[in-house]
CSV table of C-alpha atoms and ligand atoms in Angstrom, one decimal:
chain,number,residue,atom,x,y,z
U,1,UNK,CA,-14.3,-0.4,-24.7
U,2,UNK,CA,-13.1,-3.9,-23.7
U,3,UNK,CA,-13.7,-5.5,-20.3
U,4,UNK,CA,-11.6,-5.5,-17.4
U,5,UNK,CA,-10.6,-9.2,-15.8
U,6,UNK,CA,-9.4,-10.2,-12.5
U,7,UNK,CA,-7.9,-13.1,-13.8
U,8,UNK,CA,-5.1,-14.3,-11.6
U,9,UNK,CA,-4.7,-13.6,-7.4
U,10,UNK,CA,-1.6,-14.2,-5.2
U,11,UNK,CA,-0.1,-12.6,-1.9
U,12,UNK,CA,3.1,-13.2,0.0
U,13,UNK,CA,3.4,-12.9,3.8
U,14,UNK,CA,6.3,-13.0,5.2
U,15,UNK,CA,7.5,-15.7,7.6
U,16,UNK,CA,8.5,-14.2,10.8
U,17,UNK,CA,5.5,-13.3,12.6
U,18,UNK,CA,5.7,-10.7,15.7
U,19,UNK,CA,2.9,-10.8,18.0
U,20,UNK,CA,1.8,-8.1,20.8
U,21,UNK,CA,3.5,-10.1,23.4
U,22,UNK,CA,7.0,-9.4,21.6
U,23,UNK,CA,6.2,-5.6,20.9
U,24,UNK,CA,5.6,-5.3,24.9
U,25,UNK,CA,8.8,-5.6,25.0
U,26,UNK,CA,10.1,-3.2,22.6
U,27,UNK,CA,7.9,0.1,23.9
U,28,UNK,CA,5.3,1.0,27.1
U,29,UNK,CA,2.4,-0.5,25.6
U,30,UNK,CA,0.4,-4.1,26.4
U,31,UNK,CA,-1.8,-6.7,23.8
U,32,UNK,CA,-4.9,-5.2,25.5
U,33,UNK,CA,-4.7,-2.0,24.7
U,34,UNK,CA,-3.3,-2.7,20.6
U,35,UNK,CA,-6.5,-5.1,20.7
U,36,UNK,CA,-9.0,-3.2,22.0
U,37,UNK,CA,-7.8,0.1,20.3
U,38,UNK,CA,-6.3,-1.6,16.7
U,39,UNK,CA,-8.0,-5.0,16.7
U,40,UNK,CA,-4.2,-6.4,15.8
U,41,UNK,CA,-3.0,-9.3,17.2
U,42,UNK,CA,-0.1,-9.9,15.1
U,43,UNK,CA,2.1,-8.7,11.8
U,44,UNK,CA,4.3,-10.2,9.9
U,45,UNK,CA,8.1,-8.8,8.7
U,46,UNK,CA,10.4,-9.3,6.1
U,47,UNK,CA,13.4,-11.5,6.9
U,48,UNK,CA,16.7,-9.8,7.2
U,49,UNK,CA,18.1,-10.7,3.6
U,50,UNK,CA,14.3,-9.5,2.0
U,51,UNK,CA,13.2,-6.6,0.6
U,52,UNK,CA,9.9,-5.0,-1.4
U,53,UNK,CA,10.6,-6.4,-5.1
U,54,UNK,CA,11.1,-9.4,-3.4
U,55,UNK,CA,8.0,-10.4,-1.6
U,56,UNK,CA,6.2,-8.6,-4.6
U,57,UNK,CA,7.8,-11.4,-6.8
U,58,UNK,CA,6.4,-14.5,-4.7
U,59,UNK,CA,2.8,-12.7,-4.8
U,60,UNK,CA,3.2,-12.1,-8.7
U,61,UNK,CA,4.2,-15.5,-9.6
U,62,UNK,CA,1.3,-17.1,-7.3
U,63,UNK,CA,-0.8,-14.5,-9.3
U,64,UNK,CA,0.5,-15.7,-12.8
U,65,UNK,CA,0.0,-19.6,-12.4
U,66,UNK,CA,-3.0,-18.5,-10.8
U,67,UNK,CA,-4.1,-16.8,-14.8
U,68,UNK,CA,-2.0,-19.4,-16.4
U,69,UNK,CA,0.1,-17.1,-17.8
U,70,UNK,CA,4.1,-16.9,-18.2
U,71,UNK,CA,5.8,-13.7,-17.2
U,72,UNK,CA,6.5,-13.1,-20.9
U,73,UNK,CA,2.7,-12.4,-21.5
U,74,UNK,CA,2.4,-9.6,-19.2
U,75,UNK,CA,2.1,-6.2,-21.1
U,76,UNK,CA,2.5,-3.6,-17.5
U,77,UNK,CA,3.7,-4.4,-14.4
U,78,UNK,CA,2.2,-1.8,-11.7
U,79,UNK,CA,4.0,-1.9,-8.0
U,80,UNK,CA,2.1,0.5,-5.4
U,81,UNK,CA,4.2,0.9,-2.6
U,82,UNK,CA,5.6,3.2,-0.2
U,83,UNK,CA,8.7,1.2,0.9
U,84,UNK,CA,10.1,0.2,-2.4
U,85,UNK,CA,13.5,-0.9,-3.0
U,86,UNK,CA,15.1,2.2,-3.3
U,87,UNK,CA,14.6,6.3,-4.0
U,88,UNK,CA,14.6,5.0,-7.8
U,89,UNK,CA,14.3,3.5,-10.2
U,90,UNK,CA,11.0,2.4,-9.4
U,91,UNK,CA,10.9,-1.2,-7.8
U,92,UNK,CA,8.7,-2.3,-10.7
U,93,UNK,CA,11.9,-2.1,-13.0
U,94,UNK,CA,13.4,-4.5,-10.3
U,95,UNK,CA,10.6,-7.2,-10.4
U,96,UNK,CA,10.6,-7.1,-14.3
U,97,UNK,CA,14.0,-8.1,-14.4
U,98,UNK,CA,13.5,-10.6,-11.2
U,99,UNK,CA,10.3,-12.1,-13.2
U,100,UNK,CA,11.9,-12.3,-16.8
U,101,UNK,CA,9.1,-10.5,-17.8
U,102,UNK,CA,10.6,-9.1,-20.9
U,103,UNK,CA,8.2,-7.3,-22.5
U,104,UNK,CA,6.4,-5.7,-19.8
U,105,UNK,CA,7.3,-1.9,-19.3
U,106,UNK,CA,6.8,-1.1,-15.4
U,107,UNK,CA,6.1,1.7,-12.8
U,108,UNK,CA,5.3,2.5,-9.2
U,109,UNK,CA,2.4,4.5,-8.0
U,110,UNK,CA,2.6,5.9,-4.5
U,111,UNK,CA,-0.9,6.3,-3.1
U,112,UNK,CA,-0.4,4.8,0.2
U,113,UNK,CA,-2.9,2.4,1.8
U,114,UNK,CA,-4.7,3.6,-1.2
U,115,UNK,CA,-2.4,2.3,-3.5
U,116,UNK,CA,-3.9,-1.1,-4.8
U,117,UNK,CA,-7.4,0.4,-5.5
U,118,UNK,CA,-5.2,3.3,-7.8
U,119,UNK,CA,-3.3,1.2,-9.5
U,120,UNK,CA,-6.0,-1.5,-10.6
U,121,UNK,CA,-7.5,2.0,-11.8
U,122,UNK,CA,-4.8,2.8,-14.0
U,123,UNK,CA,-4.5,-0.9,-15.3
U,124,UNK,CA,-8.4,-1.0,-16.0
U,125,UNK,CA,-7.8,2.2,-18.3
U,126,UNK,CA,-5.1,0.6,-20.1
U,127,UNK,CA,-7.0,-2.8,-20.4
U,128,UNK,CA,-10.2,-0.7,-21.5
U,129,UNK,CA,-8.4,1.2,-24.1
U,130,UNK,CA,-6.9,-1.9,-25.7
U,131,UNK,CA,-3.8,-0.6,-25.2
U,132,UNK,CA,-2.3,-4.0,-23.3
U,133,UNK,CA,-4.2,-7.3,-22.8
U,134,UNK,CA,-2.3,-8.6,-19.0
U,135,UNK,CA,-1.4,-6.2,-16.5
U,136,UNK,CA,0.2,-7.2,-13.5
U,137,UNK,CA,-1.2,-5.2,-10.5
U,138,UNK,CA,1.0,-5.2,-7.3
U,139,UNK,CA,0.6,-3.8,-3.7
U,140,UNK,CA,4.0,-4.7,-1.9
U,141,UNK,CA,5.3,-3.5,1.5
U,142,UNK,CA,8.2,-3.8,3.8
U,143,UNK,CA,6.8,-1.3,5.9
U,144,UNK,CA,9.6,-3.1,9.0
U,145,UNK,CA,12.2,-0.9,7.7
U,146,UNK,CA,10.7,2.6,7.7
U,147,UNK,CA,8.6,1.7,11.2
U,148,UNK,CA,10.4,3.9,14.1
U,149,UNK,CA,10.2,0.8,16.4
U,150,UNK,CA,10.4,3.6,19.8
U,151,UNK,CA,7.4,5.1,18.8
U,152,UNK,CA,4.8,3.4,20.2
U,153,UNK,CA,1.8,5.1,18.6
U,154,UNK,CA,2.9,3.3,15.0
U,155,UNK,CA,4.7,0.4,15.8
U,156,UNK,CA,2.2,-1.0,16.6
U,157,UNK,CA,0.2,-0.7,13.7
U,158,UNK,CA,1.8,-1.4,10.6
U,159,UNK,CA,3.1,-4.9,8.8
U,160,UNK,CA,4.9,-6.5,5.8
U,161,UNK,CA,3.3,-7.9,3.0
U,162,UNK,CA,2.3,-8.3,-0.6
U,163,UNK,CA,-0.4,-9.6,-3.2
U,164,UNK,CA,-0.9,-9.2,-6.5
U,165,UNK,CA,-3.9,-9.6,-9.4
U,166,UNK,CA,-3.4,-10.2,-12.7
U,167,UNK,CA,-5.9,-8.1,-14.8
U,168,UNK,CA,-6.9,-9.2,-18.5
U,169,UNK,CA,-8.7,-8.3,-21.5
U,170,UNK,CA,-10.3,-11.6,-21.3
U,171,UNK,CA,-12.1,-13.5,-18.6
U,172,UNK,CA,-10.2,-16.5,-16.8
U,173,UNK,CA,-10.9,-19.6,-14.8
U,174,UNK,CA,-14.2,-17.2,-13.5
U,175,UNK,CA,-15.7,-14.2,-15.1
U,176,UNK,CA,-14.2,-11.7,-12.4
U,177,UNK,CA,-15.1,-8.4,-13.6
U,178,UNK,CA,-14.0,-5.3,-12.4
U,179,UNK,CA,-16.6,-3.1,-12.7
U,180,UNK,CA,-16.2,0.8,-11.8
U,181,UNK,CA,-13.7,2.7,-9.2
U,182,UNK,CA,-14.1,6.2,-7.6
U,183,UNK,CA,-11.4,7.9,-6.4
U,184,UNK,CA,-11.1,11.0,-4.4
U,185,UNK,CA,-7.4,13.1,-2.9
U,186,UNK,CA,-7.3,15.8,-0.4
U,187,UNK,CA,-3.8,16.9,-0.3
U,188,UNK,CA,-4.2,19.4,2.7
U,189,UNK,CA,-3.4,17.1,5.6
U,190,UNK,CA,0.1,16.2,4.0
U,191,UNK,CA,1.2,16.7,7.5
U,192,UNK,CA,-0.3,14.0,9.1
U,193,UNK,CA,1.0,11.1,7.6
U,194,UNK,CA,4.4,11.0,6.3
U,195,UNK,CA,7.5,9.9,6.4
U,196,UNK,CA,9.1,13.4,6.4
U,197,UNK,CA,13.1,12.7,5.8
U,198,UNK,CA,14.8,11.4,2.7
U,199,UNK,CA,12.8,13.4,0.0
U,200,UNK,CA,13.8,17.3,-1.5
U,201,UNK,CA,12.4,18.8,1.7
U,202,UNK,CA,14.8,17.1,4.0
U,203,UNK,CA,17.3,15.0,2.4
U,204,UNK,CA,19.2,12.6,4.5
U,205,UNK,CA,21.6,13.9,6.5
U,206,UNK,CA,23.2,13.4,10.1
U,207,UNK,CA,20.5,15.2,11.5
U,208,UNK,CA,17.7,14.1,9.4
U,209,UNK,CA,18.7,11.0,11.2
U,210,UNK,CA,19.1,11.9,14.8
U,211,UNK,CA,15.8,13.4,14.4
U,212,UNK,CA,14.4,10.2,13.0
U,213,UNK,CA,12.9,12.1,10.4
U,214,UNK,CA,13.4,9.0,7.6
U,215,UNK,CA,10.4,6.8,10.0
U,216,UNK,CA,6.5,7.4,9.6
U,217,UNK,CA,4.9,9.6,11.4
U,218,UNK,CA,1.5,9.9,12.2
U,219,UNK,CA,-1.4,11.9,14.0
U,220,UNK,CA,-3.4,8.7,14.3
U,221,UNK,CA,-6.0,10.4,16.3
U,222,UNK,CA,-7.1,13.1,13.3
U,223,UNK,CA,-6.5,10.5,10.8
U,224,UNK,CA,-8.8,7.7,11.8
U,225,UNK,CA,-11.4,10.8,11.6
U,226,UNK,CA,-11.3,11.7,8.0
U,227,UNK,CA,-10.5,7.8,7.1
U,228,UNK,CA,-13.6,7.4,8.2
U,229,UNK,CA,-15.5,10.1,6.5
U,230,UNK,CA,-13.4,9.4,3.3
U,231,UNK,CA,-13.8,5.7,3.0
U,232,UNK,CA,-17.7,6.1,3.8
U,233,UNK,CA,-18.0,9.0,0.9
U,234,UNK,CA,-15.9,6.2,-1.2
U,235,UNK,CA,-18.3,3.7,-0.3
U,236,UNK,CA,-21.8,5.7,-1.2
U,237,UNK,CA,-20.0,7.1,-4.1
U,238,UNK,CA,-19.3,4.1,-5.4
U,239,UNK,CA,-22.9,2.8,-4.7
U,240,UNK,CA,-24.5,5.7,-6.5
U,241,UNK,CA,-22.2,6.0,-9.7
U,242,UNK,CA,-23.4,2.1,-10.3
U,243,UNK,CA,-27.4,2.7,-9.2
U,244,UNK,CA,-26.7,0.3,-6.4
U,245,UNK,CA,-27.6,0.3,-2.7
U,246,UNK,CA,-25.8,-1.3,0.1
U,247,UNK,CA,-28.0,-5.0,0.0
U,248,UNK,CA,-26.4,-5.5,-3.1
U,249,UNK,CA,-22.9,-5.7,-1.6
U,250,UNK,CA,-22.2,-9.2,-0.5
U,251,UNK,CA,-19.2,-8.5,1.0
U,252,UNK,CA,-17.3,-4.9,1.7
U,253,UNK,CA,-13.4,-5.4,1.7
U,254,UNK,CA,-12.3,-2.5,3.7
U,255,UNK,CA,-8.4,-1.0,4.3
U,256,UNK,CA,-6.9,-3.3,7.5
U,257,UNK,CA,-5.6,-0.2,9.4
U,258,UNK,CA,-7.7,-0.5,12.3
U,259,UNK,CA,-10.8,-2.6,13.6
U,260,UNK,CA,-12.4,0.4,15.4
U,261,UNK,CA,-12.3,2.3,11.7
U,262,UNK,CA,-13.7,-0.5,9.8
U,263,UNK,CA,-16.1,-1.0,12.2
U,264,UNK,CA,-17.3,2.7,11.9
U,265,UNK,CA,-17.3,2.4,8.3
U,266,UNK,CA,-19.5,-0.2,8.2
U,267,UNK,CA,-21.6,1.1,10.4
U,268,UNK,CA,-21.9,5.0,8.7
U,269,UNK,CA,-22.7,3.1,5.4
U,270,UNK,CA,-25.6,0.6,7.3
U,271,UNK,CA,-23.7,-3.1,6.0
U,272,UNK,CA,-24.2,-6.3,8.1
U,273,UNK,CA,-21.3,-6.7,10.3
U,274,UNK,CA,-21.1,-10.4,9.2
U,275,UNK,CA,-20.6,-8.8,5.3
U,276,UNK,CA,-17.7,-6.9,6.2
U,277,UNK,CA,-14.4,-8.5,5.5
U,278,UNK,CA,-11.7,-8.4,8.7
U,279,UNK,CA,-8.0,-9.6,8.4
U,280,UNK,CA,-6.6,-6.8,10.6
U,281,UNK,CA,-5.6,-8.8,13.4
U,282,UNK,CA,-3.4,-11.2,11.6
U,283,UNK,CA,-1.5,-8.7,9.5
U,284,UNK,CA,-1.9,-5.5,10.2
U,285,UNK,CA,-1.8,-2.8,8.3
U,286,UNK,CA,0.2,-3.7,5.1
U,287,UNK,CA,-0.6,-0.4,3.4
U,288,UNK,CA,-0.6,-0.9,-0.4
U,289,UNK,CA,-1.0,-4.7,-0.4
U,290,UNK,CA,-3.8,-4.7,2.5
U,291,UNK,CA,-6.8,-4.5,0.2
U,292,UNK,CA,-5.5,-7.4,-2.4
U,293,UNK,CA,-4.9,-9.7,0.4
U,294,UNK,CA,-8.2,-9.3,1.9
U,295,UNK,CA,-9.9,-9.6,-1.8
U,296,UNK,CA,-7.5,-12.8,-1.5
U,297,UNK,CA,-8.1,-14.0,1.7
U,298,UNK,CA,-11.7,-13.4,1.0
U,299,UNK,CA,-11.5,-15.1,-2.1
U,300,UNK,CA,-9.8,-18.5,-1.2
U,301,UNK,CA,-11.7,-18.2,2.2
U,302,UNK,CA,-14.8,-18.8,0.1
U,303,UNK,CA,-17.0,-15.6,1.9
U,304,UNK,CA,-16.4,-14.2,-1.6
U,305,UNK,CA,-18.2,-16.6,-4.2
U,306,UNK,CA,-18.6,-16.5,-8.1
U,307,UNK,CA,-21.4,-13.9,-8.9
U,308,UNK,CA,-20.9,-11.7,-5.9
U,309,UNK,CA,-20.8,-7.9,-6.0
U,310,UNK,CA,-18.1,-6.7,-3.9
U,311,UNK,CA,-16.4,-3.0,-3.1
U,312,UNK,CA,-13.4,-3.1,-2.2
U,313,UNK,CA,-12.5,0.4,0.0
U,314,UNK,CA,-9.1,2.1,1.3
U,315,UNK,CA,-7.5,5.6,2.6
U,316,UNK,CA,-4.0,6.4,2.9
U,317,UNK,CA,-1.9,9.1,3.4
U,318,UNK,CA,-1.9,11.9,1.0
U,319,UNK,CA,-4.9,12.1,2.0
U,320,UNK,CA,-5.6,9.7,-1.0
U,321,UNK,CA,-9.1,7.0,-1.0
U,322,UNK,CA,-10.5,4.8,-3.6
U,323,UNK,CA,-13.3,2.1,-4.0
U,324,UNK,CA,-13.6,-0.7,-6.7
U,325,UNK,CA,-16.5,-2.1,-7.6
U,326,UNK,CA,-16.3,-6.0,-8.5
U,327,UNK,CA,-18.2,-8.3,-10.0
U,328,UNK,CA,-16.4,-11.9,-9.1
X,1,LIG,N1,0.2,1.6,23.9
X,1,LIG,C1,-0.3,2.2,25.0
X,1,LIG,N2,-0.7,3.5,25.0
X,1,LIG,C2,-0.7,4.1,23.8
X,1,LIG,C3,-0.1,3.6,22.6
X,1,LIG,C4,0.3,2.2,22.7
X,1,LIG,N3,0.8,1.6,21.6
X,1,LIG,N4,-0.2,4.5,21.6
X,1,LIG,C5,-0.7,5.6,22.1
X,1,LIG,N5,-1.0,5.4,23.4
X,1,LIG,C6,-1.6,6.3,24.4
X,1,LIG,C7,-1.4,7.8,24.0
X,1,LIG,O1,-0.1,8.3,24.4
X,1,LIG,C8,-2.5,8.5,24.7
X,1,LIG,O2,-2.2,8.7,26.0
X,1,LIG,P1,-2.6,10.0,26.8
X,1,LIG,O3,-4.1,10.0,26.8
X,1,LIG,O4,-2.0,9.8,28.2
X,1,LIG,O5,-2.0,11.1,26.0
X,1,LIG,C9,-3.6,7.4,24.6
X,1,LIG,O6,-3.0,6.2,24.4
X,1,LIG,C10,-4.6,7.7,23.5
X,1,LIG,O7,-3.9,7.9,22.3
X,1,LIG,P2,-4.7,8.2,20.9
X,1,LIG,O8,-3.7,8.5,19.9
X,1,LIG,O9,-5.8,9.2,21.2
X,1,LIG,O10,-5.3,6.7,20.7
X,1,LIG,P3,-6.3,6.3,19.6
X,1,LIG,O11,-7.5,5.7,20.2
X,1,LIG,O12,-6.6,7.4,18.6
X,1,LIG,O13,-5.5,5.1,18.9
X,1,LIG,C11,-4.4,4.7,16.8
X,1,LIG,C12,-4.3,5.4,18.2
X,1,LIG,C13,-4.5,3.2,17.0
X,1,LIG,C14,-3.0,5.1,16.1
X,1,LIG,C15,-5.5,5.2,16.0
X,1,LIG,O14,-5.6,6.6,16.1
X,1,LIG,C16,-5.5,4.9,14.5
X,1,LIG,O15,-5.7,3.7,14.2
X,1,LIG,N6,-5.4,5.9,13.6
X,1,LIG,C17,-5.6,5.7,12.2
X,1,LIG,C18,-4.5,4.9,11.5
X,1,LIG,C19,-4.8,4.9,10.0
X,1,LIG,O16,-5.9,4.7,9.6
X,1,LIG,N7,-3.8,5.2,9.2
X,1,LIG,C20,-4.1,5.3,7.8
X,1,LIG,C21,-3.4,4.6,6.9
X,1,LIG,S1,-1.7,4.5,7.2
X,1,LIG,C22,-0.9,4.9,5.7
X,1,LIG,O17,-1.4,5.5,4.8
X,1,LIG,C23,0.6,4.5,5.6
């Protein structure tokens, strides 16, 4: 079995930033109460003329220069999202052919918030198999276009973003390794977290619309319950496939959905508050490309040095949750 690299790192944000103050004005709600219940301060949101494939572009290329590589070397190209470009083909096609990246045959994965820690997954099996050498990993969102900005309980919550890893048969500027993943789906709570309209079981029509049935919805009260229980079980599940305990963690990356859920997390699996990555209030929750811009944040940040052992953790609707294990 060949190794598994990390060998390249880049996210996009957005420019245009929309803070608390300017959401007050949009629905009943007030910065107090989305930062003492979310932790969120601000999110950013694609410009009018941008959508998914592009921000996942910007993130890839930083990515690529990052591994010193050119777009022609990359094998697979991987997009998770939930907001992609269009019904199909799958947005990955779309960044192939925006990154002259010829020879790289693409897909999507939709795992939610889960989505980067699935799809670095699926590219570790490929790279372990020897079946491709550079995969380009991607978690993109425009999550702006599918938020029902009346609905206060989400609004509030979710932003647009995108990073992406390069993943390699062979180690790169630093011996980033990924390690091990465990991955768990419980698909009986379907119903509460979805974006119900636009699929086989209601496709668009007049009244899929007037019933806003093409925005998320969500039951954020019962979700934030089993994200907690499911990222903790990722967490120790991780910890015991390896024969690791917590102290050996330098630093947990956790899903960006809430402060009050990361901080539960960390608490149910006993890690130092200081080890426990936070970008929440500057993005919020990006879904698919949350956890590779808080590895890359983390990363460029310096709290994650060369050597350290680091679990990267995330939950998102399906109910789908993962953990990576990674040696950087
Ligand atoms: N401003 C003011 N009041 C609000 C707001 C708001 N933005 N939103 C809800 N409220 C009110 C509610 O109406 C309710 O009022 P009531 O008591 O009069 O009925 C009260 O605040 C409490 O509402 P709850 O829903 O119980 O609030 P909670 O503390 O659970 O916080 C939140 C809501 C932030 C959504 C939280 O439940 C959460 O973060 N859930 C999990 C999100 C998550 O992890 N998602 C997973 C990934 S997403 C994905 O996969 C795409």
């Amino acid at each position: 079995m060949e190794k598994v690299y990390i060998t390249g790192i880049g996210k996009y944000i957005p420019k245009k930033v929309l803070t608390n103050h300017d959401i007050e004005k949009m629905v009943d709600t007030s910065d107090e109460w989305i930062t003492t219940r979310t932790g969120i301060k601000e999110r950013h949101v694609v410009a009018d003329d941008q959508c998914t494939s592009d921000i996942a572009v910007l993130a890839a290329k930083e990515a690529m220069a990052d591994a010193g590589l050119k777009p022609t070397d990359i094998d697979l190209i991987i997009v998770a999202t939930i907001t992609g470009d269009m019904q199909f083909p799958a947005t990955s096609c779309v960044v192939q052919r925006k990154l002259h990246a010829k020879n790289a045959v693409a897909f999507d994965i939709s795992a939610a918030c889960a989505g980067f820690p699935y799809a670095l997954s699926i590219a570790s099996e490929y790279i372990k198999t020897g079946r491709f050498k550079h995969v380009l990993v991607i978690g993109a969102e425009a999550l702006s276009r599918f938020t029902d900005w009346t609905d206060r309980g989400t609004c509030i919550l979710f932003g647009d973003g995108a990073g992406a890893a390069v993943v390699s048969n062979v180690p790169g500027k630093t011996q980033s390794e990924v390690l091990s993943d465990y991955l768990g789906t419980d698909g009986t709570h379907v119903g509460l977290l979805n974006t119900p309209g636009g699929g086989s079981v209601h496709p668009a029509t007049h009244a899929t619309v007037d019933q806003r049935l093409h925005y998320i919805k969500m039951e954020g009260n019962a979700v934030f319950k089993i994200a907690v229980k499911s990222m903790t079980e990722a967490v120790n599940g991780i910890l015991q496939k390896n024969e690791l305990i917590i102290d050996d963690i330098a630093s947990l990356i956790p899903h960006q959905a809430n402060l009050r859920i990361i901080k539960a997390v960390g608490k149910a699996v006993k890690i130092a508050e200081e080890r426990v990555f936070v970008n929440v209030d500057k993005y919020g929750n990006m879904s698919s490309a949350t956890t590779i811009v808080a590895l890359y944040d983390a990363v460029r940040s310096g709290v994650v040095r060369p050597g350290d052992l680091v679990v990267l953790v995330a939950f998102g609707g399906g109910f789908v949750w993962g953990a990576t294990l990674i040696r950087w």
